[in-house]
Tab-separated table of C-alpha atoms in Angstrom:
chain	number	residue	atom	x	y	z
A	537	MET	CA	0.000	0.000	0.000
A	538	TRP	CA	0.967	3.657	-0.040
A	539	TYR	CA	2.209	3.609	3.584
A	540	MET	CA	4.932	1.130	2.624
A	541	THR	CA	6.624	3.811	0.523
A	542	LEU	CA	6.518	6.350	3.362
A	543	PRO	CA	9.811	5.218	5.041
A	544	SER	CA	11.730	5.439	1.770
A	545	ILE	CA	10.286	8.894	1.054
A	546	ILE	CA	11.312	10.046	4.534
A	547	ILE	CA	14.838	8.657	4.087
A	548	ILE	CA	15.228	10.387	0.716
A	549	ALA	CA	13.855	13.658	2.115
A	550	VAL	CA	16.217	13.618	5.104
A	551	CYS	CA	19.259	12.741	2.989
A	552	SER	CA	18.479	15.522	0.530
A	553	THR	CA	17.965	18.235	3.179
A	554	ILE	CA	20.995	17.478	5.377
A	555	PRO	CA	23.585	18.863	2.888
A	556	ALA	CA	21.857	22.248	2.919
A	557	TYR	CA	22.573	22.524	6.654
A	558	VAL	CA	25.994	20.862	6.669
A	559	ALA	CA	27.565	22.452	3.569
A	560	PRO	CA	28.070	25.981	5.020
A	561	HIS	CA	29.955	24.552	8.005
A	562	ILE	CA	32.157	22.362	5.800
A	563	THR	CA	32.912	25.330	3.544
A	564	LYS	CA	33.827	27.528	6.513
A	565	PHE	CA	36.070	24.788	7.920
A	566	PHE	CA	38.142	24.587	4.723
A	567	GLN	CA	38.091	28.269	3.717
A	568	GLY	CA	38.118	29.891	7.150
A	569	ASN	CA	36.896	33.375	7.891
A	570	LYS	CA	37.199	35.518	4.798
A	571	GLN	CA	37.937	38.731	6.733
A	572	THR	CA	40.837	37.274	8.765
A	573	ARG	CA	44.456	37.240	7.599
A	574	ILE	CA	47.175	35.182	9.234
A	575	TYR	CA	50.589	36.779	9.714
A	576	THR	CA	53.528	34.512	10.474
A	577	THR	CA	56.168	37.123	11.311
A	578	HIS	CA	56.192	40.398	13.145
A	579	LEU	CA	57.382	42.232	10.019
A	580	GLU	CA	54.382	41.001	8.024
A	581	ARG	CA	52.099	42.230	10.762
A	582	ILE	CA	53.712	45.675	10.739
A	583	GLY	CA	53.582	45.869	6.945
A	584	TYR	CA	49.970	44.840	6.579
A	585	THR	CA	48.577	46.592	9.645
A	586	ARG	CA	50.188	49.997	9.137
A	587	ASP	CA	46.940	51.535	7.901
A	588	TYR	CA	45.048	49.886	10.730
A	589	GLU	CA	47.351	51.291	13.394
A	590	LEU	CA	47.439	54.776	11.879
A	591	GLY	CA	43.715	55.002	11.218
A	592	ASP	CA	40.534	54.225	13.081
A	593	ASN	CA	39.729	50.849	11.481
A	594	LYS	CA	38.795	48.887	14.575
A	595	PHE	CA	36.598	46.446	12.661
A	596	TRP	CA	39.552	44.565	11.149
A	597	ASN	CA	40.524	41.194	12.631
A	598	PHE	CA	44.157	40.154	12.949
A	599	LYS	CA	45.654	36.857	13.988
A	600	ILE	CA	49.376	36.169	14.388
A	601	ASN	CA	50.253	32.529	13.817
A	602	LYS	CA	53.796	31.561	14.749
A	603	SER	CA	53.760	27.876	13.829
A	604	ILE	CA	56.280	26.568	11.315
A	605	LEU	CA	53.655	24.420	9.608
A	606	ALA	CA	51.401	27.425	8.969
A	607	TYR	CA	54.400	29.338	7.581
A	608	ALA	CA	55.204	26.449	5.246
A	609	ILE	CA	51.621	26.130	4.066
A	610	LEU	CA	51.134	29.864	3.527
A	611	ASN	CA	54.361	30.201	1.581
A	612	ASN	CA	53.774	26.996	-0.417
A	613	ILE	CA	56.882	25.281	0.921
A	614	HIS	CA	57.237	21.544	1.327
A	615	TYR	CA	57.186	21.216	5.111
A	616	PHE	CA	59.568	18.338	5.751
A	617	SER	CA	62.326	19.238	3.296
A	618	ASP	CA	62.683	22.845	4.493
A	619	VAL	CA	62.342	22.233	8.217
A	620	ILE	CA	64.797	19.329	8.420
A	621	MET	CA	67.544	20.984	6.344
């Protein structure tokens, strides 16, 4: 009867609506916040934040990341060959 198809319709409906709720979180995980830059050295921070420190732009977000792995990824360097040598 018609009620035998109800479980399959519910399963298809749930599986087709879950990506709409999960996709924005997956995208944010891989892309990060679009308004945040990561600076690996103090000189990069001074160079990129000069206008921020001179002006009144308090809505900018800054994050200083001092890890070697982040430096290697941001500068497109192979991590193991440059760190070991």
